[in-house]
Amino acid sequence: MTHLDRRRFVAALAALPVVAGCAGALPGAALAQAGYNTRPLRPAGEVPLVGIGTARLYQDPQTEEDYAPLRATLARFVELGGKVIDTAPSYGRAEEVLGRLTNELGVRDRLYLATKVGADNLDEGKAQIERSFANLRTDFIDLIAVHNLRDTANHLAYLRELREAGRIGAVGITTSFDPQYDEFAGVMEREPLDCIQVDYALDNRNAADRILPLAREKNIPVMINLPFGRGRLFQATQGRPLPDWAGEIGATSWAQVFLKYIISHPSRPIAIPGTDQVRYVDDNLGAARGTLPDEALRRRMEQFIDGL
Ligand SMILES: NC(=O)c1ccc[n+]([C@@H]2O[C@H](COP(=O)([O-])OP(=O)(O)OC[C@H]3O[C@@H](n4cnc5c(N)ncnc54)[C@H](OP(=O)(O)O)[C@@H]3O)[C@@H](O)[C@H]2O)c1
């Protein structure tokens, strides 16, 4: 992006209205104008197809030196019109860190905050959820998902109560383990869900066998965790130049290749790459903009990675 393009882009984003209380009623038209591929996500309306994940990277900053890059990351993410941030009570102090930084930056209302509940019984789960509200310093959480299918039915029922009471905007489930896929698909068949989250990456495509088609069939929005396989894809491609076909989709980095592959799946998922640096925000959100690969190019991308 040239300097002038960037200025126009940021100016378009600065025109986005802010809605108090949730990231809802977001200006889909303005996001589209800024070139993002978006999808509707309850309760927010349209959100860009790339967000941020906070596992490990936000778990335990101590000094201002540790906090500064995280603060700059979030500020940049908001500046560029990013919305979805995924966290969990089990990611060390990540919820508390997010709450502190979004409060300092005054940006809570511009973000879609997704967290999880991961507990073996409802009493424990309820206490954990209350801690999430306190740690995130908000009275409204956009999405709470049952983490890795722990006590799923009880937690989903309670989360629906919270949704009806207006304390949360959406309920969902997550997994990142193939052995849970059958049970996960069963919950998708049985329970009404506002969102699911599953692992999927260019070199880890099992979710595309059943989970993603089912989500598409039932029109359930999807978030994708481990989009880089925790960095595995960067190791696999280290030192390699981008193939010519990367230019066909405007990808200028391997990260953009990997993310464009994910978000071009027909279920139109939202990837949530772990992101703790401004340059990663620019790179990863850049993948949500512009051309996405068609089916033929998706097959070529798969053949490329399988051939390494
Ligand atoms: N069951 C579940 O619900 C579940 C399970 C797992 C994850 N998750 C969620 O999914 C999110 C994503 O997973 P993850 O963070 O573990 O793994 P990931 O997104 O696959 O990989 C993140 C790593 O990729 C590198 N990276 C990020 N952007 C980059 C860029 N533009 N260029 C080069 N390298 C880049 C960074 O590594 P370096 O720091 O080494 O540079 C970063 O730590 C988590 O943060 C979490 O929110 C949910």
Coordinates of C-alpha atoms and ligand atoms in Angstrom, one line a residue:
M1 CA 0.0 0.0 0.0
T2 CA 1.4 3.4 -0.9
H3 CA 1.4 6.2 1.8
L4 CA -1.5 7.9 0.0
D5 CA -3.5 4.7 -0.2
R6 CA -2.9 4.0 3.5
R7 CA -4.1 7.6 4.4
R8 CA -7.3 7.1 2.4
F9 CA -7.8 3.7 3.9
V10 CA -7.4 5.0 7.5
A11 CA -9.6 8.0 6.7
A12 CA -12.3 5.6 5.5
L13 CA -12.0 3.7 8.7
A14 CA -12.1 6.8 10.8
A15 CA -15.6 7.4 9.5
L16 CA -16.8 4.2 11.1
P17 CA -19.5 4.9 13.8
V18 CA -19.0 3.4 17.3
V19 CA -22.0 1.8 19.0
A20 CA -21.8 1.7 22.8
G21 CA -22.1 -1.6 24.6
C22 CA -21.1 -3.9 21.8
A23 CA -19.3 -4.0 18.6
G24 CA -22.7 -4.4 17.0
A25 CA -24.3 -2.6 14.1
L26 CA -20.8 -2.2 12.6
P27 CA -20.7 -0.4 9.3
G28 CA -20.4 -3.2 6.9
A29 CA -20.5 -0.8 4.0
A30 CA -17.5 1.1 5.4
L31 CA -15.5 -2.1 5.9
A32 CA -16.3 -3.2 2.4
Q33 CA -15.3 0.2 1.2
A34 CA -12.0 -0.3 2.9
G35 CA -11.6 -3.4 0.9
Y36 CA -12.2 -6.0 3.5
N37 CA -13.9 -9.4 2.9
T38 CA -16.4 -9.6 5.7
R39 CA -19.1 -11.8 7.1
P40 CA -22.0 -11.3 9.5
L41 CA -21.3 -12.4 13.0
R42 CA -23.9 -12.1 15.8
P43 CA -24.3 -9.6 17.5
A44 CA -21.9 -7.4 15.5
G45 CA -23.1 -7.4 11.9
E46 CA -20.2 -7.5 9.4
V47 CA -16.7 -8.2 10.6
P48 CA -13.4 -8.6 8.6
L49 CA -12.4 -12.3 8.1
V50 CA -9.2 -11.9 10.1
G51 CA -9.1 -11.2 13.8
I52 CA -6.5 -11.8 16.6
G53 CA -5.9 -14.7 18.9
T54 CA -4.3 -14.2 22.3
A55 CA -3.2 -17.7 23.5
R56 CA 0.4 -17.7 24.9
L57 CA 1.3 -14.2 23.5
Y58 CA -0.8 -12.3 26.0
Q59 CA -0.5 -14.7 28.9
D60 CA 1.9 -12.9 31.3
P61 CA 3.3 -9.5 30.5
Q62 CA 5.1 -8.0 33.5
T63 CA 6.9 -4.8 32.6
E64 CA 5.9 -1.8 30.5
E65 CA 8.4 -3.2 28.0
D66 CA 6.2 -6.3 27.8
Y67 CA 2.9 -4.4 27.6
A68 CA 4.0 -1.8 25.0
P69 CA 4.0 -4.1 21.9
L70 CA 0.6 -5.6 23.0
R71 CA -0.9 -2.1 23.4
A72 CA 0.5 -1.0 20.0
T73 CA -0.9 -4.2 18.4
L74 CA -4.4 -3.6 19.7
A75 CA -4.3 0.1 18.8
R76 CA -3.2 -0.7 15.3
F77 CA -5.8 -3.4 15.0
V78 CA -8.6 -1.0 15.9
E79 CA -7.1 1.7 13.6
L80 CA -7.3 -0.6 10.7
G81 CA -10.9 -1.6 11.4
G82 CA -10.1 -5.0 12.9
K83 CA -12.9 -6.4 15.2
V84 CA -12.6 -10.0 16.4
I85 CA -10.4 -10.8 19.4
D86 CA -10.4 -14.3 20.8
T87 CA -9.3 -15.1 24.3
A88 CA -10.0 -17.6 27.1
P89 CA -9.7 -17.9 30.9
S90 CA -7.1 -20.6 30.4
Y91 CA -4.7 -18.4 28.5
G92 CA -2.8 -17.3 31.7
R93 CA -3.7 -13.6 32.3
A94 CA -4.7 -12.9 28.7
E95 CA -8.3 -11.8 29.6
E96 CA -7.0 -9.4 32.3
V97 CA -4.3 -8.0 30.0
L98 CA -6.9 -7.4 27.2
G99 CA -9.2 -5.8 29.7
R100 CA -6.5 -3.5 30.9
L101 CA -5.3 -2.5 27.5
T102 CA -8.7 -2.0 25.9
N103 CA -9.6 0.1 28.9
E104 CA -6.5 2.2 28.6
L105 CA -7.0 2.7 24.8
G106 CA -10.8 3.3 25.2
V107 CA -11.5 0.8 22.4
R108 CA -13.7 -1.8 24.0
D109 CA -16.8 -0.7 22.0
R110 CA -14.9 -1.0 18.7
L111 CA -14.1 -4.7 19.3
Y112 CA -15.8 -8.0 19.1
L113 CA -14.6 -9.8 22.3
A114 CA -14.9 -13.6 22.2
T115 CA -13.9 -15.7 25.2
K116 CA -14.7 -19.2 26.4
V117 CA -15.8 -21.2 29.4
G118 CA -13.8 -24.3 30.2
A119 CA -15.0 -26.0 33.4
D120 CA -16.2 -29.5 34.4
N121 CA -19.4 -28.4 36.1
L122 CA -21.7 -25.4 35.9
D123 CA -20.9 -23.9 39.3
E124 CA -17.3 -23.7 38.3
G125 CA -18.3 -22.4 34.9
K126 CA -20.5 -19.7 36.3
A127 CA -17.8 -18.4 38.5
Q128 CA -15.3 -18.5 35.6
I129 CA -17.7 -16.5 33.5
E130 CA -18.1 -13.8 36.2
R131 CA -14.3 -13.6 36.3
S132 CA -14.2 -13.1 32.5
F133 CA -16.5 -10.1 32.8
A134 CA -14.3 -8.6 35.6
N135 CA -11.0 -9.4 33.8
L136 CA -12.2 -8.0 30.5
R137 CA -13.6 -4.9 32.3
T138 CA -16.9 -5.0 30.4
D139 CA -20.5 -5.7 31.2
F140 CA -21.1 -7.2 27.7
I141 CA -19.1 -10.0 26.1
D142 CA -19.9 -10.5 22.4
L143 CA -19.4 -14.3 22.4
I144 CA -18.7 -17.0 25.0
A145 CA -18.0 -20.5 23.6
V146 CA -17.7 -23.8 25.5
H147 CA -14.0 -24.5 25.4
N148 CA -13.1 -27.9 24.0
L149 CA -16.5 -29.4 24.7
R150 CA -16.3 -29.4 28.5
D151 CA -19.7 -30.1 30.1
T152 CA -21.2 -28.7 26.9
A153 CA -25.0 -29.1 27.3
N154 CA -25.1 -27.5 30.7
H155 CA -22.9 -24.6 29.7
L156 CA -24.7 -24.0 26.5
A157 CA -28.0 -23.8 28.3
Y158 CA -26.6 -21.3 30.8
L159 CA -24.9 -19.3 28.1
R160 CA -28.3 -19.0 26.3
E161 CA -29.7 -17.6 29.5
L162 CA -27.0 -15.0 29.6
R163 CA -27.7 -14.2 26.0
E164 CA -31.4 -13.7 26.7
A165 CA -30.5 -11.5 29.6
G166 CA -28.4 -9.3 27.3
R167 CA -25.1 -10.0 29.1
I168 CA -23.5 -11.8 26.1
G169 CA -24.3 -11.6 22.4
A170 CA -23.7 -15.1 21.2
V171 CA -22.9 -18.7 22.2
G172 CA -20.7 -21.2 20.6
I173 CA -18.3 -24.2 21.0
T174 CA -14.6 -24.7 20.2
T175 CA -12.2 -27.5 19.6
S176 CA -8.7 -27.9 18.1
F177 CA -8.5 -31.7 18.4
D178 CA -9.4 -34.2 15.6
P179 CA -10.6 -36.8 18.2
Q180 CA -13.3 -34.4 19.3
Y181 CA -14.7 -33.8 15.8
D182 CA -17.4 -36.5 15.9
E183 CA -18.7 -35.2 19.2
F184 CA -18.3 -31.6 17.9
A185 CA -20.4 -32.3 14.8
G186 CA -23.0 -34.0 17.0
V187 CA -23.4 -30.8 19.1
M188 CA -23.6 -28.8 15.9
E189 CA -26.5 -31.1 14.7
R190 CA -28.3 -30.9 18.0
E191 CA -27.8 -27.4 19.4
P192 CA -28.6 -24.0 18.0
L193 CA -25.2 -22.2 17.9
D194 CA -24.2 -18.7 16.9
C195 CA -20.6 -19.6 16.1
I196 CA -18.1 -22.5 16.2
Q197 CA -14.4 -22.5 16.4
V198 CA -12.1 -25.2 15.0
D199 CA -8.5 -25.7 13.8
Y200 CA -7.8 -25.5 10.1
A201 CA -4.7 -24.6 8.1
L202 CA -3.2 -25.1 4.7
D203 CA -1.4 -28.2 6.1
N204 CA -4.1 -29.3 8.5
R205 CA -7.3 -29.7 6.5
N206 CA -9.4 -32.3 8.3
A207 CA -12.0 -29.8 9.5
A208 CA -12.9 -29.4 5.8
D209 CA -14.2 -33.1 5.7
R210 CA -17.2 -32.6 7.9
I211 CA -17.1 -29.7 10.3
L212 CA -16.8 -26.8 7.8
P213 CA -19.4 -28.2 5.3
L214 CA -21.8 -28.8 8.2
A215 CA -21.3 -25.2 9.4
R216 CA -22.0 -24.0 5.9
E217 CA -25.1 -26.2 5.6
K218 CA -26.5 -24.9 8.9
N219 CA -25.3 -21.4 8.3
I220 CA -23.2 -21.3 11.5
P221 CA -20.3 -18.7 11.4
V222 CA -16.9 -20.2 12.0
M223 CA -13.7 -19.0 13.6
I224 CA -10.5 -20.8 12.7
N225 CA -7.9 -21.4 15.4
L226 CA -4.2 -22.4 14.8
P227 CA -4.3 -20.9 11.2
F228 CA -0.5 -21.1 11.1
G229 CA -0.3 -24.3 13.1
R230 CA 1.4 -22.3 15.8
G231 CA 4.1 -21.2 13.3
R232 CA 4.5 -24.7 11.8
L233 CA 3.7 -23.3 8.3
F234 CA 6.4 -20.7 8.5
Q235 CA 9.0 -23.3 9.3
A236 CA 7.8 -25.4 6.4
T237 CA 8.2 -22.5 3.9
Q238 CA 11.2 -20.8 5.6
G239 CA 13.7 -19.4 3.0
R240 CA 11.3 -20.1 0.1
P241 CA 10.2 -17.3 -2.2
L242 CA 6.5 -16.8 -2.7
P243 CA 5.2 -18.8 -5.7
D244 CA 4.0 -16.8 -8.7
W245 CA 0.4 -17.6 -7.9
A246 CA 0.6 -15.6 -4.7
G247 CA 0.5 -12.5 -7.0
E248 CA -2.8 -13.6 -8.4
I249 CA -4.4 -13.0 -5.0
G250 CA -2.3 -10.0 -4.0
A251 CA -0.5 -11.9 -1.2
T252 CA 2.8 -10.3 -0.3
S253 CA 3.8 -12.6 2.5
W254 CA 3.5 -16.3 3.5
A255 CA 1.2 -15.2 6.3
Q256 CA -1.2 -13.7 3.7
V257 CA -1.0 -16.9 1.6
F258 CA -1.9 -19.1 4.6
L259 CA -4.7 -16.8 5.7
K260 CA -6.2 -16.2 2.3
Y261 CA -6.4 -20.0 1.9
I262 CA -8.4 -20.3 5.1
I263 CA -10.8 -17.4 4.6
S264 CA -11.6 -18.5 1.0
H265 CA -13.1 -21.7 2.2
P266 CA -16.8 -21.7 1.1
S267 CA -17.9 -21.5 4.8
R268 CA -16.3 -18.0 4.8
P269 CA -14.5 -18.4 8.1
I270 CA -12.8 -15.8 10.3
A271 CA -9.2 -16.7 11.0
I272 CA -7.8 -15.6 14.4
P273 CA -4.0 -15.8 14.1
G274 CA -2.0 -15.2 17.3
T275 CA -0.8 -11.6 16.9
D276 CA 1.3 -9.6 19.2
Q277 CA 3.2 -7.2 16.9
V278 CA 2.1 -4.2 14.8
R279 CA 3.8 -5.6 11.7
Y280 CA 1.8 -8.8 12.1
V281 CA -1.4 -6.8 12.4
D282 CA -0.7 -5.0 9.1
D283 CA 0.3 -8.3 7.5
N284 CA -2.6 -10.4 8.8
L285 CA -5.4 -7.9 8.3
G286 CA -4.0 -7.2 4.8
A287 CA -4.9 -10.8 4.1
A288 CA -8.6 -10.0 4.7
R289 CA -8.5 -7.5 1.9
G290 CA -8.7 -7.9 -1.8
T291 CA -8.8 -11.0 -4.0
L292 CA -9.2 -14.5 -2.5
P293 CA -8.2 -17.7 -4.2
D294 CA -10.8 -19.6 -6.3
E295 CA -11.3 -23.3 -6.0
A296 CA -8.7 -24.1 -8.6
L297 CA -6.0 -22.0 -6.9
R298 CA -7.0 -23.5 -3.5
R299 CA -6.2 -26.9 -5.0
R300 CA -2.8 -25.6 -6.3
M301 CA -2.0 -24.2 -2.8
E302 CA -2.8 -27.6 -1.2
Q303 CA -0.6 -29.4 -3.8
F304 CA 2.2 -26.9 -3.1
I305 CA 2.2 -27.4 0.7
D306 CA 1.7 -31.2 0.4
G307 CA 4.8 -31.3 -2.0
L308 CA 7.2 -29.7 0.5
Ligands
LIG1 N1 -9.6 -25.0 21.3 C1 -9.5 -23.7 21.2 O1 -10.4 -23.0 21.5 C2 -8.2 -23.1 20.7 C3 -7.1 -23.8 20.5 C4 -5.9 -23.2 20.1 C5 -5.9 -21.9 19.7 N2 -7.1 -21.1 19.9 C6 -7.1 -19.7 19.5 O2 -6.5 -19.6 18.2 C7 -5.5 -18.5 18.2 C8 -4.5 -18.8 17.2 O3 -3.7 -19.9 17.5 P1 -2.1 -19.7 18.0 O4 -1.9 -18.3 18.3 O5 -1.8 -20.8 19.0 O6 -1.3 -20.2 16.7 P2 -1.2 -19.6 15.2 O7 -2.2 -18.4 15.0 O8 -1.3 -20.7 14.3 O9 0.3 -19.1 15.2 C9 0.6 -17.9 15.8 C10 2.1 -17.6 15.6 O10 2.3 -17.3 14.2 C11 3.3 -16.3 14.1 N3 2.8 -15.2 13.3 C12 1.6 -14.5 13.5 N4 1.4 -13.6 12.5 C13 2.5 -13.7 11.7 C14 3.0 -13.0 10.5 N5 2.2 -12.1 9.9 N6 4.2 -13.4 10.0 C15 4.9 -14.3 10.6 N7 4.6 -15.0 11.7 C16 3.4 -14.7 12.2 C17 3.7 -15.9 15.5 O11 4.9 -16.6 15.9 P3 6.1 -15.9 16.6 O12 5.6 -15.2 17.8 O13 7.0 -17.0 16.9 O14 6.7 -14.9 15.6 C18 2.5 -16.3 16.4 O15 2.9 -16.6 17.7 C19 -5.0 -18.6 19.7 O16 -4.3 -17.4 20.0 C20 -6.3 -18.8 20.4 O17 -7.0 -17.5 20.5 C21 -8.2 -21.7 20.4

